[in-house]
XYZ file of C-alpha atoms in Angstrom:
353
model
C 74.833 94.465 103.665
C 75.039 96.622 106.798
C 77.542 95.970 109.542
C 76.536 94.656 112.912
C 77.880 95.005 116.457
C 80.188 92.334 117.874
C 78.110 89.285 118.833
C 77.536 88.498 122.501
C 79.883 85.455 122.489
C 82.757 87.741 121.499
C 82.003 90.168 124.292
C 81.746 87.299 126.757
C 85.096 85.903 125.689
C 86.690 89.330 125.977
C 85.386 89.658 129.521
C 86.750 86.221 130.484
C 90.169 87.032 129.036
C 90.361 90.345 130.866
C 89.669 88.600 134.178
C 92.041 85.675 133.637
C 95.059 87.407 132.122
C 97.122 90.451 133.173
C 97.661 93.503 131.027
C 100.832 93.860 128.962
C 102.862 96.167 126.768
C 104.561 95.184 123.499
C 106.332 97.221 120.907
C 107.074 96.982 117.236
C 105.524 94.981 114.466
C 107.200 91.828 113.141
C 106.870 89.737 109.980
C 106.014 86.009 109.868
C 107.317 83.419 107.426
C 106.759 83.946 103.706
C 103.487 82.857 102.089
C 104.385 81.024 98.882
C 103.227 82.497 95.587
C 101.045 79.437 94.962
C 99.001 80.292 98.055
C 98.635 84.022 97.484
C 95.273 83.580 95.770
C 93.972 80.899 98.153
C 91.435 83.153 99.808
C 87.660 83.006 99.928
C 85.757 85.974 98.546
C 84.530 88.245 101.323
C 80.832 89.039 101.715
C 79.632 92.181 99.922
C 79.208 94.951 102.466
C 76.838 97.813 101.712
C 76.025 101.086 103.456
C 73.151 101.103 105.886
C 70.205 103.422 105.338
C 71.557 105.698 108.049
C 74.653 106.630 106.008
C 74.314 110.234 104.954
C 77.824 111.647 105.129
C 79.779 112.230 101.936
C 83.061 112.218 103.853
C 85.411 109.424 102.818
C 87.354 107.607 105.534
C 90.919 107.058 104.312
C 92.808 104.042 105.700
C 96.464 103.307 104.903
C 98.123 99.912 105.338
C 101.203 98.154 104.014
C 100.669 95.022 101.977
C 103.092 92.278 101.020
C 103.152 88.528 100.530
C 104.607 87.969 104.012
C 101.727 89.738 105.718
C 98.921 89.327 103.202
C 96.835 86.989 105.344
C 96.817 89.428 108.236
C 96.058 92.384 105.965
C 93.066 90.618 104.404
C 91.690 89.736 107.852
C 92.151 93.359 108.976
C 90.283 94.752 105.967
C 87.530 92.151 106.414
C 87.055 93.130 110.067
C 86.905 96.837 109.247
C 84.246 96.307 106.569
C 82.205 94.011 108.790
C 81.936 96.401 111.704
C 81.432 99.751 110.037
C 77.960 101.008 109.225
C 79.121 102.748 106.017
C 81.642 100.402 104.320
C 81.177 102.048 100.921
C 82.548 105.281 102.389
C 85.951 103.708 103.103
C 88.959 104.113 100.818
C 92.020 101.934 101.416
C 95.516 103.083 100.475
C 97.697 99.956 100.236
C 101.465 100.401 100.138
C 103.516 97.616 98.518
C 107.184 97.033 97.744
C 107.290 93.654 95.999
C 106.339 92.349 92.564
C 103.475 90.035 93.511
C 100.193 90.806 91.748
C 98.583 92.008 94.947
C 96.129 94.319 93.209
C 94.426 91.408 91.459
C 94.400 89.349 94.638
C 92.761 92.104 96.699
C 90.224 92.743 93.952
C 89.332 89.050 93.772
C 88.708 88.901 97.537
C 86.928 92.269 97.825
C 85.279 92.946 94.422
C 83.593 96.178 95.542
C 86.407 97.564 97.725
C 87.578 101.120 97.099
C 91.352 100.931 97.167
C 94.533 102.080 95.488
C 97.984 100.477 95.371
C 101.142 102.558 95.880
C 104.666 101.363 95.119
C 107.163 102.052 97.907
C 110.777 102.270 96.756
C 112.754 100.364 99.380
C 115.930 102.156 98.299
C 114.635 105.229 100.149
C 115.297 103.567 103.502
C 117.795 100.760 102.907
C 120.731 103.014 103.690
C 119.019 104.280 106.838
C 117.986 100.991 108.483
C 120.228 99.737 111.264
C 120.264 96.230 112.794
C 117.356 95.649 115.161
C 116.672 93.392 118.114
C 115.507 90.849 115.546
C 115.825 90.663 111.797
C 112.096 90.846 111.016
C 111.940 94.441 112.250
C 114.456 95.499 109.588
C 111.985 94.985 106.733
C 112.009 98.255 104.707
C 108.215 98.241 104.439
C 108.127 98.691 108.221
C 109.273 102.253 107.601
C 106.714 103.099 104.900
C 104.410 104.717 107.474
C 106.809 107.672 107.572
C 106.350 108.165 103.813
C 102.543 107.989 103.549
C 102.233 111.745 103.030
C 104.699 111.523 100.135
C 102.991 108.586 98.467
C 99.299 109.390 98.376
C 97.368 112.225 96.729
C 98.329 115.548 98.394
C 94.641 116.514 98.411
C 94.031 113.874 101.103
C 94.313 115.714 104.391
C 94.160 112.904 106.936
C 94.457 109.136 107.078
C 94.208 106.318 109.595
C 97.340 104.184 109.494
C 96.919 100.574 110.668
C 99.367 97.708 110.975
C 98.401 94.492 109.226
C 98.174 92.376 112.391
C 95.021 94.045 113.724
C 91.311 93.363 113.661
C 88.722 96.077 114.268
C 85.575 95.196 116.225
C 84.014 98.658 116.218
C 82.997 101.225 113.614
C 86.233 102.659 112.207
C 84.480 105.994 111.635
C 84.531 106.546 115.405
C 88.332 106.520 115.259
C 88.277 108.694 112.137
C 86.241 111.325 113.983
C 88.956 111.694 116.636
C 90.080 115.342 116.582
C 93.763 116.077 115.967
C 94.157 119.483 117.575
C 96.400 122.191 116.172
C 99.323 121.321 118.437
C 99.548 117.686 117.244
C 100.329 115.857 114.019
C 98.997 112.441 115.005
C 96.403 111.020 117.378
C 97.035 107.627 118.993
C 96.510 105.783 122.278
C 99.267 106.731 124.736
C 100.641 104.646 127.608
C 102.212 106.957 130.150
C 102.638 104.219 132.761
C 105.073 102.363 130.471
C 108.810 102.580 131.153
C 109.635 105.058 128.404
C 113.374 104.843 128.971
C 113.582 101.185 127.958
C 112.986 102.008 124.296
C 116.450 103.607 124.112
C 119.957 102.481 125.028
C 121.991 103.613 128.018
C 124.281 105.430 125.587
C 121.348 107.633 124.570
C 120.401 108.611 128.119
C 123.981 108.984 129.360
C 125.302 110.946 126.385
C 126.026 114.651 126.387
C 124.976 117.478 124.094
C 121.673 118.698 122.682
C 120.829 115.333 121.137
C 121.157 113.288 124.319
C 118.522 111.754 126.518
C 115.972 113.935 128.234
C 117.178 117.058 126.402
C 115.596 115.686 123.230
C 112.158 115.913 124.808
C 112.503 119.363 126.343
C 109.849 121.794 125.185
C 107.254 119.150 124.430
C 103.765 120.231 125.467
C 103.320 117.166 127.693
C 105.308 114.370 129.274
C 106.649 112.064 126.523
C 104.747 108.770 126.669
C 104.987 105.513 124.780
C 102.591 105.116 121.867
C 102.350 102.230 119.426
C 102.789 103.319 115.806
C 100.518 100.519 114.537
C 97.418 102.688 115.025
C 97.651 106.381 114.173
C 95.308 109.076 112.905
C 97.665 111.242 110.866
C 97.134 114.865 109.857
C 98.942 114.744 106.510
C 98.846 118.499 105.956
C 100.757 119.161 109.176
C 103.016 116.163 108.518
C 104.061 117.591 105.157
C 104.355 121.185 106.338
C 106.423 120.207 109.382
C 108.826 117.969 107.455
C 108.180 115.057 109.795
C 109.446 112.431 107.365
C 112.820 114.202 107.305
C 112.823 114.373 111.112
C 112.310 110.615 111.367
C 115.082 110.040 108.815
C 117.429 112.308 110.787
C 117.142 110.081 113.863
C 117.669 106.997 111.723
C 120.963 108.541 110.594
C 121.933 109.207 114.211
C 121.200 105.548 114.964
C 123.494 104.453 112.139
C 126.392 106.336 113.708
C 125.633 105.756 117.388
C 123.326 103.000 118.523
C 120.629 104.723 120.597
C 117.808 102.146 120.332
C 117.259 98.436 119.653
C 113.862 98.260 117.955
C 113.079 99.085 114.325
C 110.788 101.902 113.165
C 109.175 102.708 116.538
C 111.955 104.655 118.380
C 112.494 107.377 115.732
C 108.744 108.073 115.840
C 108.937 108.337 119.626
C 111.903 110.697 119.368
C 110.054 112.981 116.969
C 106.496 112.830 118.314
C 106.326 111.600 121.936
C 104.838 114.349 124.086
C 103.095 115.949 121.112
C 100.513 113.225 120.451
C 96.761 113.696 120.739
C 95.620 110.943 123.094
C 93.018 108.400 121.975
C 91.084 105.963 124.156
C 93.077 102.765 124.784
C 90.234 100.694 123.373
C 91.586 101.608 119.908
C 94.844 99.719 120.341
C 94.654 96.646 122.547
C 98.217 95.788 121.559
C 100.838 93.270 122.632
C 98.726 90.195 121.814
C 101.637 88.724 119.845
C 103.820 88.603 122.953
C 107.305 90.035 123.260
C 109.852 90.303 120.462
C 111.877 87.312 121.633
C 109.530 84.468 122.632
C 106.097 85.588 121.408
C 104.514 83.970 124.455
C 100.773 84.280 125.018
C 99.485 87.555 126.361
C 96.031 88.869 127.036
C 94.009 92.023 126.664
C 94.486 95.171 128.675
C 91.571 95.800 131.049
C 88.754 97.828 129.576
C 86.647 98.073 126.442
C 87.908 96.814 123.096
C 87.563 98.391 119.659
C 90.777 97.150 118.032
C 92.881 94.053 118.725
C 96.561 94.203 117.786
C 98.914 91.215 117.611
C 102.082 93.292 117.879
C 105.089 91.244 118.927
C 106.598 88.047 117.555
C 103.567 85.741 117.688
C 100.939 86.000 114.950
C 97.501 84.374 115.238
C 97.595 82.698 111.817
C 100.927 81.010 112.583
C 99.775 79.786 115.984
C 96.407 78.585 114.687
C 98.029 76.687 111.815
C 100.493 75.072 114.221
C 97.602 73.908 116.417
C 99.029 75.909 119.320
C 96.868 79.046 119.521
C 96.791 81.476 122.377
C 93.290 82.130 123.747
C 93.092 85.567 122.110
C 93.911 84.123 118.674
C 90.355 82.818 118.412
C 89.184 86.443 118.327
C 91.145 86.889 115.075
C 89.985 83.653 113.457
C 86.457 84.749 112.335
C 88.017 87.317 109.992
C 90.502 84.940 108.374
C 89.612 84.351 104.702
C 92.586 82.129 103.927
C 91.581 78.615 102.865
C 94.081 76.647 104.913
C 94.244 72.876 105.156
C 92.577 71.363 108.225
C 94.937 70.935 111.170
C 94.593 68.839 114.310
C 92.639 70.689 116.971
C 94.558 71.869 119.983
C 93.459 72.031 123.563
C 93.471 75.578 124.887
C 94.511 75.933 128.517
C 92.306 78.394 130.375
């Protein structure tokens, strides 16, 4: 079964949302309430997606995601959306990183019988001693930090990978993101937001401190102005990541944070400290983030102006929680078509436009 372009109703709804709601910025990923073990297998089987006749490339697109029982529903929806919108779904290989004991391999296989994927066990002990308290407890989940260890976990012969958070849906062909060049001066490619207030991701103590590890001195020598980027969507050059010891660089800043609080969020700031200013920019359409609202209230937010290839519910609010509660935000209905969880019917809610 070949993928198709987003249907006209989706494009129409996107246009309405862009007109009615202002743009926004949100930061790190959060984790919703636990899905009980009895519900872990309560998913419908996805349609079987097959390559179109136009597929001629032998190049495999490698996609890495974390997977756990807390976030399983979002992960399944993300995978479903990727398969639906790519023209060559059989050329995708998913690398799923887990840290719990749930039988997630069997669950994924039952939902996607023909999916090419591999499960990797992430040892949480690698980061437990490095994680400091965050602005909210959900951001302290050790699996949040697994993205820094992808190059250590998967086959060293794999040279690049797309990393995606589990609270995204893709409404474009993922191969277009895969084909983004990561030039020799960069390790990752990601959408950048240079109009964001970069300083707010770090404490006053960081900017006001003295010495080589303080404030603006950290970013001296970067090839460009350091800009905010969201670590939920990254094209990673794993060869350069390994050769440059970038996992150790991220860990080094986590150790600094343990001794002197220089940021409030979880896994995002150490990535900014290591990589901001050395990122290959990608069109903003590939991370329409912040749809989950801020990290405190999770209030409704809307899309950034412009085209959309990937929707990202970063922030506290998650579409499955809000839909189940009968209190969805308008953008949550863009996530719903990819949800394969067989939930009990809930009273319909009136959406305020």
